[in-house]
Every structure is written in structure tokens, then in C-alpha cells.
Short mmCIF file of C-alpha atoms in Angstrom, two decimals:
data_model
loop_
_atom_site.label_atom_id
_atom_site.label_comp_id
_atom_site.label_asym_id
_atom_site.label_seq_id
_atom_site.Cartn_x
_atom_site.Cartn_y
_atom_site.Cartn_z
CA MET S 292 8.75 13.79 25.35
CA GLN S 293 5.52 15.21 26.83
CA SER S 294 4.49 18.21 28.79
CA SER S 295 1.25 19.97 29.31
CA PHE S 296 -0.42 23.36 29.95
CA LEU S 297 -3.91 24.71 30.45
CA GLY S 298 -5.61 26.49 27.45
CA PRO S 299 -8.45 28.93 27.72
CA ASP S 300 -11.72 27.63 29.28
CA GLU S 301 -13.46 27.69 25.86
CA SER S 302 -10.76 25.27 24.48
CA ALA S 303 -12.22 22.31 26.30
CA ASP S 304 -15.26 22.38 23.91
CA ILE S 305 -13.07 22.33 20.73
CA ALA S 306 -14.24 19.30 18.61
CA GLY S 307 -11.70 17.83 16.18
CA SER S 308 -14.53 17.07 13.63
CA ARG S 309 -15.04 20.89 13.19
CA LEU S 310 -11.29 21.77 12.95
CA CYS S 311 -8.98 21.57 9.99
CA ALA S 312 -5.49 22.81 8.97
CA ALA S 313 -5.31 25.46 6.24
CA ARG S 314 -2.72 28.00 5.07
CA ASN S 315 -0.99 29.36 8.21
CA GLY S 316 -2.74 27.52 11.04
CA TYR S 317 -5.78 25.74 12.17
CA TYR S 318 -9.39 26.88 11.75
CA TYR S 319 -12.39 25.91 13.81
CA ILE S 320 -16.12 26.72 13.71
CA HIS S 321 -17.62 27.78 16.98
CA LEU S 322 -21.37 27.80 17.32
CA SER S 323 -23.48 29.80 19.84
CA LYS S 324 -27.22 29.43 20.46
CA PRO S 325 -27.45 26.50 18.03
CA TYR S 326 -31.20 26.04 17.97
CA SER S 327 -32.48 29.64 18.28
CA GLY S 328 -30.78 32.55 16.62
CA ALA S 329 -27.56 30.52 15.83
CA SER S 330 -24.42 32.46 15.26
CA MET S 331 -20.93 31.13 14.29
CA GLU S 332 -17.46 32.37 14.72
CA LEU S 333 -14.26 31.25 12.74
CA TRP S 334 -11.44 30.68 15.24
CA HIS S 335 -7.83 30.81 14.04
CA ILE S 336 -5.91 28.61 16.50
CA LEU S 337 -2.15 28.69 17.05
CA ALA S 338 -0.10 26.78 19.60
CA THR S 339 3.35 26.95 21.30
CA MET S 340 4.70 24.53 23.93
CA LYS S 341 3.12 26.77 26.62
CA GLU S 342 0.21 28.58 25.21
CA LEU S 343 -2.86 28.15 22.99
CA GLU S 344 -3.87 31.31 21.09
CA ILE S 345 -7.39 31.76 19.72
CA PHE S 346 -8.26 34.60 17.31
CA LYS S 347 -12.04 34.97 16.71
CA ARG S 348 -14.13 36.56 13.90
CA PRO S 349 -17.88 36.35 13.35
CA VAL S 350 -18.96 34.37 10.28
CA PHE S 351 -21.04 36.31 7.78
CA GLY S 352 -23.34 35.00 4.99
CA VAL S 353 -25.10 32.10 6.80
CA GLU S 354 -28.84 32.87 7.10
CA LEU S 355 -29.87 29.91 9.25
CA ARG S 356 -31.48 30.41 12.68
CA SER S 357 -31.16 26.70 13.72
CA ILE S 358 -27.93 24.75 13.34
CA ASP S 359 -27.16 21.32 14.88
CA PRO S 360 -23.66 21.43 16.41
CA HIS S 361 -23.20 17.68 15.48
CA GLY S 362 -24.04 18.47 11.81
CA ILE S 363 -21.19 20.97 11.29
CA ARG S 364 -18.13 19.89 9.27
CA LEU S 365 -15.14 22.05 8.11
CA THR S 366 -12.85 20.78 5.31
CA GLU S 367 -9.73 22.24 3.70
CA MET S 368 -9.65 22.34 -0.13
CA HIS S 369 -6.65 23.94 -1.89
CA GLY S 370 -6.07 26.38 0.94
CA SER S 371 -9.75 27.39 1.19
CA LEU S 372 -12.52 26.12 3.45
CA VAL S 373 -15.65 24.18 2.74
CA LEU S 374 -18.37 24.33 5.49
CA SER S 375 -21.23 21.84 5.75
CA LEU S 376 -24.26 22.53 7.97
CA LEU S 377 -27.32 20.71 9.18
CA SER S 378 -30.25 23.02 9.84
CA ARG S 379 -33.86 22.43 10.77
CA ASP S 380 -34.63 25.33 8.37
CA THR S 381 -33.78 23.10 5.28
CA ASP S 382 -34.40 19.51 4.19
CA SER S 383 -30.89 18.52 3.35
CA LEU S 384 -27.24 19.45 4.22
CA GLN S 385 -26.11 22.92 3.20
CA PHE S 386 -22.78 23.70 1.79
CA TYR S 387 -20.70 26.93 1.75
CA PHE S 388 -17.31 28.18 0.59
CA LEU S 389 -15.82 29.91 3.58
CA ASP S 390 -13.34 32.71 2.83
CA ILE S 391 -10.56 32.67 5.38
CA ASP S 392 -9.63 36.31 5.04
CA SER S 393 -13.12 37.84 5.43
CA ALA S 394 -14.84 34.94 7.27
CA THR S 395 -17.68 35.33 4.79
CA ALA S 396 -19.62 32.14 3.69
CA LEU S 397 -20.87 31.80 0.09
CA PRO S 398 -23.71 29.25 -0.43
CA VAL S 399 -23.03 26.46 -2.89
CA MET S 400 -25.89 24.62 -4.62
CA LEU S 401 -25.05 21.07 -5.76
CA ARG S 402 -27.04 19.16 -8.41
CA GLY S 403 -27.61 15.46 -8.32
CA SER S 404 -27.99 13.24 -5.33
CA LYS S 405 -29.58 14.91 -2.32
CA ILE S 406 -27.80 14.55 0.96
CA SER S 407 -30.39 14.08 3.66
CA HIS S 408 -30.14 15.50 7.23
CA ARG S 409 -27.38 13.78 9.14
CA ILE S 410 -25.05 14.25 12.10
CA ASN S 411 -21.59 12.70 12.97
CA TYR S 412 -20.75 12.07 9.34
CA SER S 413 -17.22 12.70 8.04
CA MET S 414 -15.75 14.73 5.07
CA ILE S 415 -12.31 14.78 3.43
CA HIS S 416 -10.76 16.44 0.39
CA ILE S 417 -9.63 13.72 -2.11
CA ALA S 418 -8.58 15.44 -5.37
CA CYS S 419 -8.99 18.55 -7.55
CA GLN S 420 -12.20 20.12 -6.22
CA ARG S 421 -13.76 16.96 -4.90
CA ILE S 422 -14.70 16.12 -1.35
CA LEU S 423 -15.75 12.67 0.02
CA LEU S 424 -18.73 12.61 2.41
CA VAL S 425 -19.45 9.36 4.26
CA GLY S 426 -21.96 7.87 6.62
CA GLY S 427 -23.37 9.60 9.66
CA SER S 428 -26.80 9.11 11.38
CA SER S 429 -30.12 10.89 11.16
CA PRO S 430 -31.22 13.05 14.17
CA THR S 431 -33.71 10.22 14.93
CA GLY S 432 -30.99 7.51 15.15
CA VAL S 433 -30.95 5.89 11.73
CA TYR S 434 -27.35 4.99 10.71
CA TYR S 435 -26.29 5.73 7.11
CA SER S 436 -23.92 3.73 4.97
CA SER S 437 -24.10 6.19 2.03
CA LEU S 438 -20.98 7.76 0.38
CA PHE S 439 -21.14 10.86 -1.82
CA VAL S 440 -18.48 12.59 -3.99
CA LEU S 441 -19.17 16.39 -3.90
CA ASP S 442 -17.58 17.85 -7.06
CA PHE S 443 -17.44 21.62 -6.58
CA ALA S 444 -15.87 22.07 -10.08
CA THR S 445 -18.96 20.66 -11.79
CA GLY S 446 -21.45 21.59 -9.04
CA GLU S 447 -22.60 17.93 -8.82
CA SER S 448 -23.15 15.52 -5.90
CA ARG S 449 -22.75 11.86 -6.94
CA LYS S 450 -23.65 8.71 -4.88
CA MET S 451 -20.88 6.12 -4.77
CA ARG S 452 -20.51 2.58 -3.31
CA PRO S 453 -21.71 2.63 0.19
CA LEU S 454 -20.22 1.13 3.43
CA THR S 455 -21.31 -2.41 4.18
CA HIS S 456 -23.35 -1.04 7.14
CA GLY S 457 -24.47 2.26 8.72
CA LEU S 458 -21.82 3.98 10.68
CA ASP S 459 -21.19 7.32 12.46
CA GLY S 460 -18.60 8.99 14.69
CA PHE S 461 -15.58 7.78 12.71
CA THR S 462 -12.62 9.73 11.38
CA LEU S 463 -11.23 9.84 7.91
CA THR S 464 -7.51 10.34 6.87
CA HIS S 465 -5.34 10.05 3.89
CA LEU S 466 -3.35 6.79 3.60
CA GLY S 467 -1.53 7.62 0.35
CA PRO S 468 -2.54 8.58 -3.24
CA GLY S 469 -6.11 7.51 -3.91
CA ARG S 470 -6.50 5.73 -0.49
CA VAL S 471 -8.63 6.96 2.32
CA GLY S 472 -8.61 5.37 5.77
CA LEU S 473 -11.65 5.18 8.00
CA PHE S 474 -11.01 4.55 11.74
CA GLY S 475 -13.38 4.13 14.63
CA GLY S 476 -17.08 4.86 14.66
CA TYR S 477 -20.26 3.25 15.94
CA SER S 478 -22.57 0.87 14.17
CA LYS S 479 -25.46 -1.38 15.31
CA ILE S 480 -24.06 -4.19 13.20
CA SER S 481 -20.19 -4.23 13.46
CA CYS S 482 -17.25 -1.94 13.78
CA GLU S 483 -14.14 -2.26 11.59
CA ASN S 484 -11.52 0.06 10.23
CA MET S 485 -11.78 0.41 6.39
CA ILE S 486 -9.77 1.62 3.39
CA TYR S 487 -11.54 3.26 0.44
CA LEU S 488 -9.83 3.07 -2.91
CA VAL S 489 -11.00 6.28 -4.63
CA ASN S 490 -10.35 5.22 -8.33
CA LYS S 491 -11.95 1.82 -7.85
CA ASP S 492 -14.82 3.05 -5.67
CA GLN S 493 -14.04 0.02 -3.32
CA TRP S 494 -14.00 -0.57 0.36
CA SER S 495 -11.86 -3.18 2.18
CA ALA S 496 -10.81 -3.96 5.77
CA VAL S 497 -7.58 -2.24 7.03
CA CYS S 498 -6.15 -5.25 8.99
CA PRO S 499 -8.50 -8.22 9.19
CA ASN S 500 -8.50 -10.38 12.33
CA ASP S 501 -6.08 -8.17 14.19
CA GLU S 502 -6.71 -7.70 17.93
CA VAL S 503 -5.36 -4.10 17.99
CA ASP S 504 -7.36 -3.26 14.82
CA GLU S 505 -10.48 -4.33 16.71
CA LEU S 506 -9.60 -2.12 19.70
CA VAL S 507 -9.10 0.83 17.50
CA ALA S 508 -12.28 0.26 15.54
CA LYS S 509 -14.46 0.10 18.58
CA ARG S 510 -14.24 3.70 19.62
CA TRP S 511 -16.34 6.80 18.74
CA LYS S 512 -14.62 9.94 17.47
CA PRO S 513 -10.94 9.23 17.83
CA CYS S 514 -8.52 11.94 16.63
CA LEU S 515 -5.95 11.18 13.90
CA HIS S 516 -2.76 12.71 12.67
CA ASN S 517 -0.39 11.80 9.81
CA LEU S 518 2.95 11.58 11.61
CA THR S 519 4.83 10.79 8.32
CA ASP S 520 3.75 9.65 4.85
CA THR S 521 3.33 6.15 6.22
CA LEU S 522 2.62 6.56 9.89
CA ILE S 523 -0.78 7.46 11.31
CA LEU S 524 -1.30 8.45 14.95
CA ILE S 525 -4.64 7.42 16.53
CA PHE S 526 -5.59 8.86 19.92
CA GLY S 527 -8.49 8.54 22.37
CA GLY S 528 -12.24 8.47 21.59
CA TYR S 529 -15.12 6.97 23.46
CA ASN S 530 -16.13 3.32 24.07
CA GLY S 531 -18.23 3.52 27.18
CA ARG S 532 -15.60 5.74 28.72
CA VAL S 533 -13.40 8.49 27.33
CA LEU S 534 -9.96 7.06 26.25
CA ASN S 535 -6.46 8.35 26.42
CA ASP S 536 -4.61 5.46 24.63
CA LEU S 537 -2.24 6.14 21.71
CA TYR S 538 -1.65 4.02 18.69
CA VAL S 539 0.44 4.23 15.58
CA TYR S 540 -0.63 2.51 12.22
CA SER S 541 1.85 1.84 9.45
CA THR S 542 0.40 2.05 6.00
CA SER S 543 3.44 0.44 4.40
CA SER S 544 3.46 -2.67 6.60
CA ASN S 545 -0.32 -2.77 7.55
CA ALA S 546 0.56 -3.11 11.21
CA TYR S 547 -0.40 -1.35 14.57
CA ALA S 548 1.53 -0.76 17.73
CA THR S 549 0.63 0.87 21.02
CA ILE S 550 2.81 3.91 22.10
CA TYR S 551 3.51 4.71 25.66
CA PRO S 552 4.89 8.22 25.79
CA ARG S 553 7.57 8.91 28.41
CA VAL S 554 5.45 11.18 30.51
CA THR S 555 5.27 12.70 33.99
CA SER S 556 1.43 12.15 33.95
CA PRO S 557 -0.92 10.27 31.63
CA LEU S 558 -2.38 11.98 28.61
CA ALA S 559 -5.75 13.51 29.20
CA PRO S 560 -8.67 11.48 27.91
CA ARG S 561 -10.41 13.01 24.89
CA GLU S 562 -13.50 12.42 22.82
CA ASP S 563 -13.44 14.19 19.47
CA GLY S 564 -10.21 15.96 20.35
CA ALA S 565 -7.63 17.27 17.86
CA TYR S 566 -3.88 17.36 17.09
CA ILE S 567 -2.32 20.64 16.00
CA LEU S 568 1.22 21.52 15.18
CA THR S 569 3.09 24.20 17.22
CA LYS S 570 4.27 27.26 15.35
CA ASP S 571 7.81 25.84 14.86
CA LYS S 572 6.30 22.50 13.78
CA ALA S 573 8.54 20.70 16.22
CA ASN S 574 5.64 19.51 18.58
CA LEU S 575 2.15 18.12 18.38
CA VAL S 576 -0.41 19.61 20.82
CA LEU S 577 -3.51 17.52 21.72
CA ILE S 578 -6.42 19.94 22.41
CA GLY S 579 -10.08 19.91 23.19
CA GLY S 580 -12.29 16.87 23.36
CA GLY S 581 -13.74 17.80 26.71
CA THR S 582 -10.71 19.15 28.53
CA LYS S 583 -8.87 22.45 28.50
CA ARG S 584 -5.61 20.67 29.30
CA CYS S 585 -3.23 20.70 26.24
CA ASP S 586 -0.70 17.80 25.96
CA VAL S 587 2.51 18.54 24.12
CA LEU S 588 4.36 15.65 22.31
CA ASP S 589 7.80 16.12 20.67
CA ILE S 590 7.45 14.97 17.02
CA GLU S 591 10.92 13.63 16.47
CA THR S 592 10.95 11.58 19.67
CA LEU S 593 7.45 10.41 18.90
CA ARG S 594 8.37 9.43 15.36
CA THR S 595 11.51 7.60 16.35
CA SER S 596 9.66 5.78 19.16
CA ALA S 597 6.79 4.81 16.84
CA MET S 598 9.17 3.30 14.31
CA ALA S 599 11.05 1.32 16.96
CA ILE S 600 7.89 -0.05 18.40
CA LEU S 601 6.50 -0.86 15.05
CA ALA S 602 9.79 -2.59 14.02
CA ASP S 603 9.63 -4.71 17.22
CA ALA S 604 5.92 -5.66 16.46
CA LEU S 605 6.90 -6.60 12.92
CA LEU S 606 9.79 -8.77 14.05
CA LYS S 607 7.50 -10.68 16.50
CA ARG S 608 4.85 -11.05 13.73
CA ASP S 609 7.48 -12.34 11.26
CA LEU S 610 9.01 -14.82 13.70
CA THR S 611 5.55 -16.01 14.78
CA GLY S 612 4.75 -16.66 11.16
CA GLN S 613 7.92 -18.53 10.63
CA GLN S 614 7.30 -20.75 13.71
CA LEU S 615 3.73 -21.53 12.60
CA GLY S 616 4.47 -22.09 8.92
CA ALA S 617 8.03 -23.51 8.67
CA PRO S 618 9.53 -26.84 9.79
CA GLN S 619 11.97 -26.81 12.69
CA LEU S 620 15.52 -25.99 11.62
CA VAL S 621 18.44 -28.05 12.92
CA SER S 622 21.10 -25.43 13.23
CA SER S 623 21.32 -22.35 15.52
CA GLU S 624 23.51 -20.67 12.91
CA HIS S 625 20.64 -21.27 10.42
CA HIS S 626 18.32 -19.67 12.90
CA THR S 627 20.34 -16.42 13.01
CA ALA S 628 20.78 -16.26 9.18
CA GLU S 629 17.07 -16.75 8.71
CA GLU S 630 16.19 -14.10 11.21
CA LYS S 631 18.57 -11.64 9.71
CA ASP S 632 17.07 -12.16 6.27
CA SER S 633 13.57 -11.84 7.54
CA VAL S 634 11.14 -9.09 6.48
CA GLY S 635 11.25 -7.63 9.94
CA SER S 636 15.00 -7.26 10.03
CA ARG S 637 15.09 -5.53 6.64
CA ILE S 638 12.49 -3.09 7.87
CA VAL S 639 14.57 -2.35 10.91
CA ASP S 640 17.64 -1.68 8.80
CA GLU S 641 15.61 0.59 6.45
CA ILE S 642 14.28 2.57 9.39
CA LYS S 643 17.74 2.92 10.98
CA ALA S 644 19.17 4.26 7.75
CA LYS S 645 16.39 6.88 7.46
CA VAL S 646 16.68 7.95 11.02
CA ALA S 647 20.49 8.25 10.78
CA ALA S 648 20.22 10.20 7.50
CA SER S 649 18.02 12.83 9.29
CA GLY S 650 20.67 13.27 11.98
CA GLN S 651 18.70 11.45 14.76
CA THR S 652 20.06 8.86 17.11
CA THR S 653 19.25 5.24 16.27
CA GLU S 654 19.64 4.08 19.91
CA LEU S 655 15.91 3.32 20.28
CA LEU S 656 16.04 1.03 17.30
CA ASP S 657 18.72 -1.30 18.73
CA ILE S 658 16.31 -4.20 19.35
CA VAL S 659 17.25 -7.47 20.99
CA TRP S 660 16.34 -10.09 18.50
CA PRO S 661 14.24 -12.94 20.01
CA LYS S 662 15.45 -16.47 19.59
CA LYS S 663 13.22 -19.35 18.45
CA ARG S 664 12.55 -22.15 20.85
#
């Protein structure tokens, strides 16, 4: 399921918050001499199971001498790139359209709400030519709860409903149409994973009072990947130490599970690392985040294992709920009938059907059903 190789020395410094997928690969903004004569390169990154390839080009069109590396964000929008920069030369964040072919940046001036200097914020494309910009902190340590919609079609920046508290170092991902997930981060008040409903301009908790949800929330700069339309992989981050744990979150069942890949050695710990697909799209490669080691995960095996582990977690949750909320049943035959009609069992059957239809083995999904006591 997992192998590893060493990438170029420079790959250790790749930060997932400055990397995004677009067109035919992954693109990353590399910064040299950040505070005096700053210069940037656009890296095109490709991966196989044994090699990480990096193609570099200088970025043209950015006339800023001082750029904070923690204030850079790169976001894909309809196959193009949007670049956001924090510079001491200006009094607010600066935005650019970055042409992939020429690596030329075109400044974009937005009317409306001004976005003050901030680092460790997050951006994500939500619809049409609109991008969501959330949170972050000032260079002096003030945590922001603000949320903005950047509309590049109208040239406007609009302030929306903020988070309940200031937060930085989190990661955003799509959870489905009109739903954005916020995972991890640091706050002086509390840490919790959140869902933002775009059309309602509304925040809510992902999975209230869940022990694993709390573990996932209390980490800075985890890396995320949409394994399927309903499964999100969450890896690593920092919570006093750099982490190498791997979780899967199901948007359809609102449940987490811990994944333990079948490996010859543990995954390398990473803070602000990134997932990228191999050229054949059969494997995920974990890169950057403070190490040049690249860990390779087979997608089909990972997907099947994730679904099996989640199904098991859902069965246990379903049976626990029955034990707490239902009177004792008098017949063991009744036990079996009820268990087989439970939500968990139906989910397992649905997952088995999907896996079998794709030509994969369902062996990992043959779960032993626990009996009530």
C-alpha cells in the first residue's frame, strides 16, 4: 500500500498552503530573499512512484521587494491561478492573475472591503469567479475571524459572516455543492472543525462532541485531499509536535475513522505538507512539510480500506446508539434482524456494491458483526 523515495533537497520546504492543482499538474510558488529583493518562481511539480520532478520558471510582473512567505496563497480558478501576497510595501493583501504558460502576474484591484495584512489565512474557489478568503492572523499576532468573498467577475471584495472566533493555520476543502469544510487551525479561544454553507452564509460545527473531531481540530496546517466525492483524507499538522497520523472523514455519514496504512515504516511527519497525484493517477504522494521524503499511497487500496474502517466505525456507533436508546430485546433472533436492518449494515451493503461494481475485491469489507450483551 505504501512506499517512499527521496525527492530533491528543495522539496522539503514545499508548503501545501502555496500549492494547488491546475490543468496538467501541480503548481507551487517558491520565494527567495523574502524581505529584501524578493523573487518568485512558479514550480510545475509532477510525480511518479519513484521520482518527484520540478520544473521552474521565474514569475514576472510582481514589483514588490518585500514579501512575507506566510502571506502567500495560490488558488486554482477555472484552470487559471490566483495569487495573493502580503508585502510590507503595501497596506493590504495584493492579488494577481498568474498565467500558467508565461508565469506572468497581472495585478487585480478589488473594490469594496479592504483586506488587511494577514498571514496563515486560507483561500478556496467556490463558484464562477468567486474565491473565499478566511481568517488568518496579523504579523503582530492578532487572530482574525473575518471572511471575504472575492468576486473577480465584478472586481469586488465583500465581507461575509465571520467565524465565531479568530483562527489561523487551518485548511479549507470542498465537502459538496455549496459546502466548504474548515479543518484544523489555531485559536486563543477554541479549536473546532467547521462547515460553511455558501448560499446561506452560515457556519456550523462539523461533528459536535466527537473525540476524533477534537483531535483533528487541534492541529496547525494539516494537509487534506478529496479521496472521493464523500471521503476526505486528513494528514499530519502540528500540535506541539509534527504529526504523521492519517484520518478519513465521510461527508455523507458525518463520521471519522483513523487509517493505519500497511507500511514497512511509518509515514513521515509533516507540517503544511501536500498530497499530489502521480502521473497515472493511481497513487497519492505526500510531499514537503519539512521533509524531502515522499510517501506513496495506492489510491484504490486506500479508498477500500477507508470505506471498510468507516463502515466498522458506523456499525459500532449505530449499535451503541441502540444500546443506549432502546429497551433490551428478548430474542437473539430479534437481535440479528435488528442489526441487519441498522443504518450501519445498509451502509456496508451499499459500499460493497460500489466496490464490486468497480471491479475491486470486497474482502476488506467482510466485517464481523458485534453482538449485543
